[in-house]
Amino acid sequence: MVSLSLNSLAFLCLCFLHVTWLLCAAEEADSSSFSKATKIGQGYRLISIEDTPDGALVGVLQVKQKNNIYGPDIPLLRFYVKHETVNRLRVQITDAKNQRWEVPYDLLPRDQPPPLKQSITRTRKNPLPFLEAEYSGSELIFTYTSDPFTFAVKRKSNGDTLFDSTSDESDPFNSLVFKDQYLEISTKLPKDASLYGLGENTQPHGIKLFPNDPYTLYTTDVSPINNNTDLYGSHPMYMDLRNEDGGKAYTHGVLLLNSNGMDVFYRGNSLTYKIIGGVLDFYFFAGPTPMSVVDQYTSFVGRPAPMPYWAFGFHQCRWGYHNLSVVEEVVESYQEAKIPLDAIWNDDDHMDGKKVFTLDPINYPRPNLLNFLDRIHSIGIKYIVINDPGIAINSSYGVYQRGMADDVFIKHEGEPFLAQVWPGAVYFPDFLNPKTVSWWGDEIRRFHELVPIDGLWLDMNEVSNFCSGKCTIPQAKVCPKPGRAWICCLDCKNITSTKWDDPPYKINATGEEARLGYRTVATSAVHYNGVLEYDAHSLYGFSQSIATHKALEGLQGKRPFILSRSTFVGSGKYVAHWTGDNKGTWEDLRYSISTMLNFGIFGVPMVGSDICGFYPAPTEELCNRWIEVGAFYPFSRDHANYYSPRQELYQWESVAESARNALGMRYKLLPYFYTLNYESHISGAPIARPLFFSFPTYTQCYDLSTQFLLGSSLMISPVLESGKTQVKALFPPGTWYSLFNLTNIIASNGGTYVTLDAPLNEVNVHMYQNTILPMQRGGMVSKDARMTPFTLIVTFPAGAIEGEAKGNLFLDDDELPEMKLGNGYSTYIDFHATINEGNVKVWSQVQEGKFALDKGWIIEKINVLGLNGSGTLPTIMIDGEPMMDATNVKVSTSEHKHLYWEGVEEKKQLMTRLESLNIPIGNDFSINWKI
């Protein structure tokens, strides 16, 4: 079950006050406190440096001035620098003598630096003579100075400085600081840089990082209604987009691979990290385009997981489907309302006493549930259930018994750490322990034999705890209290006696300086092999995701579908993500776009927010507008709270109409979504993207957070305000065609804002020029929709004499774990189209066409948009042969309507429509005609 904000219904009443306080605090925040702060030391000096056999640099740094602010300095540091690829540079700084905590190499595979030397050679009382030097790679240059030690990373092609750690007396930040529990390093930035990332948080100012907003990274069970607060995930990565005077744009990425809690202070012209442990392990990605940064980043952290085809259908969930008959009624109601549905979900209602891997024998009797699953599986609808990590302490509970026998739980003072979540008193599995991974996989296998689920939903895995501190199970009171399971009922006392539970520097956790162990595992608790929760806390959901993915993939040899609330660097390789306990407000609808776009940058492209809001109750108008946005989230799911009114899309007729319209288009676009899924898997390309991904030189879109792209060329421009029936949308330069009415054109040379009509049940979706979009007829479930004939939509710049359009399509057996060509169960098609002196040609190039041919897929229509002409019907040639007489091919033309026309000559343009083609999609084809 999803927690209610800070897991308390009482908190719901206080949320508005809390949000107001946070907003006020954010407005008042500035850098004055930093300018007044006492400088911490004078940094470090370089005392030795040498080349390694593999072409890296290794140096030793010595602290210049010792002090005890936030603890004693580590006297000697080892820095390691290597150009790992032509476009990736690594810079690591750590203790020169003692091994420090790093993100485990088995969780996130990567090259290991050389081992620390037992003794430091060439140390000297006097530093090396002052020097400046550089270490050059193919795309990036690393430069450094010796005293004080600073470094910079520059772009080789234009000399631009991407990262600069120098600190002057006038700067509101320190030189390099490296203590056991406090690390600080900064970089200077140009004022015209546009930064994105540093999540997970709700950014009220939009996707672009806003100076003096707080960015704290520490996985926390706090709902996204709290702005500028550390939420469920930790992604210490940012993308920097720079464009000087509207010229060529350059983009790079910076990852600080560190799982410890941290504050990141962005002041507009500088960025400072303050971290409470671990090492400084930077990775710089050269870009130079936004897409290439994500490609390089996911090449390192892991390519996004391939999703099954049905995952791109619509999903319905609710906490509060009290029994199986309610779930059956929901599925039937969607079918009666003719709203597409691909997956029905259960929150914890199906469980016996809210214990994971169990089934309620009264409300979800297994024979009845199996009969229901047989029925929905036969028509292609899937079934997914929630799974929380807390294992109920119950001597008659087999999952608990086996976990205790295998010793799989996180420990505190030698005993399993006691916490409380929905079933009451629980222990938390330690997924850093190999035995836990095996035990977890076995429990998933056992549950799948009980209920043939189609995926798992990992919740509460930050990890969330309704209590804080060291607790015991009370003897004289009922725990948990009936109907109040989210209220801590254990007997607990604070733990502040260790430096791990009460570190010297307090990160801005949960929007205020809360204790690190507040409503989670105590940070002095211990994982496998002595690893402290203090270090590994933000890895919990990530490690659980890896264990779950391994279990599901090994279960039946099928492609897993896993949804996780908590994420970390590299989570996209294993799971999808939803943005947690949002509210049914217009603000939350707007915020959902920025969060979705951020996760695409983080390499987690399968992402979406609870449509209509998780709680407390959306208005009918809001739910109309939300499904018009949510129908185009990569992950599209309606989900509601136990205490909220029912909000399935059929509950209001107006919402049902909006759903049929928006989801009807989504289901026609499923082959496009699925091809984007393939592109994500092979290159990291986000499915939903900011506009600057396709238009990096168009600076007007750099801070645009109210529109987004699907792929490179479909733009969604939704209504995000109450009472509006128009939307002011930004159109980058070029020609755009309305996807719901292909004859409507918006065109400009320099880009423009256009006010679009947007009646209640309509959403504006536009398709860019030079694109070939594959679509199908749609349907009520993806299983049927994907077997319908294809239509290709070809767009040229309106009235172009010469032009070229491209598109592609990936098809496969989506049950297979791997998503690739060459296995005999996949087909890939490149589509091309050109116009040249009145000659139009459309053709394809097919790789491994057998799979598509065996499925019998055909192209039935081709629509070519933006052509000049008089309206005369052309003579169609297919593979060099005239087709009009030999087939039933129908050819027609329609005149385009210019909704906006600026900076280009307005002439009559036509759309040519070819129908009844019956072209096997698995064969190469070529069609041409003369205008």
mmCIF file of N, CA and C in Angstrom, residues 224 262 382 407 435 446 581 592 682 747 847 890:
data_model
loop_
_atom_site.group_PDB
_atom_site.id
_atom_site.type_symbol
_atom_site.label_atom_id
_atom_site.label_comp_id
_atom_site.label_asym_id
_atom_site.label_seq_id
_atom_site.Cartn_x
_atom_site.Cartn_y
_atom_site.Cartn_z
ATOM 1 N N PRO A 224 5.294 13.792 -3.171
ATOM 2 C CA PRO A 224 5.735 14.871 -4.066
ATOM 3 C C PRO A 224 4.902 16.132 -3.970
ATOM 4 N N MET A 262 23.237 14.040 0.627
ATOM 5 C CA MET A 262 23.960 15.240 0.209
ATOM 6 C C MET A 262 23.001 16.389 -0.037
ATOM 7 N N LYS A 382 -3.618 -7.952 -18.085
ATOM 8 C CA LYS A 382 -2.633 -8.447 -17.126
ATOM 9 C C LYS A 382 -3.030 -8.080 -15.692
ATOM 10 N N ASP A 407 18.650 -15.887 7.806
ATOM 11 C CA ASP A 407 19.334 -14.723 8.374
ATOM 12 C C ASP A 407 19.475 -13.620 7.325
ATOM 13 N N LYS A 435 22.500 -14.118 0.218
ATOM 14 C CA LYS A 435 21.485 -15.054 0.702
ATOM 15 C C LYS A 435 20.083 -14.457 0.617
ATOM 16 N N ARG A 446 7.414 -18.854 -5.061
ATOM 17 C CA ARG A 446 6.306 -19.459 -4.317
ATOM 18 C C ARG A 446 5.003 -18.690 -4.533
ATOM 19 N N ASP A 581 2.939 9.570 -4.253
ATOM 20 C CA ASP A 581 1.641 9.985 -3.709
ATOM 21 C C ASP A 581 1.321 11.442 -4.033
ATOM 22 N N SER A 592 3.890 17.036 -12.667
ATOM 23 C CA SER A 592 4.130 15.678 -13.173
ATOM 24 C C SER A 592 4.943 15.694 -14.466
ATOM 25 N N ILE A 682 18.527 0.549 -26.476
ATOM 26 C CA ILE A 682 19.819 0.454 -27.166
ATOM 27 C C ILE A 682 20.650 1.731 -27.052
ATOM 28 N N ALA A 747 3.020 26.687 -39.103
ATOM 29 C CA ALA A 747 4.359 26.789 -39.680
ATOM 30 C C ALA A 747 4.945 28.161 -39.407
ATOM 31 N N GLN A 847 15.027 -5.146 -41.927
ATOM 32 C CA GLN A 847 15.992 -6.085 -41.376
ATOM 33 C C GLN A 847 15.228 -7.228 -40.719
ATOM 34 N N LYS A 890 -6.815 3.021 -53.342
ATOM 35 C CA LYS A 890 -7.580 4.260 -53.479
ATOM 36 C C LYS A 890 -6.657 5.437 -53.191
#
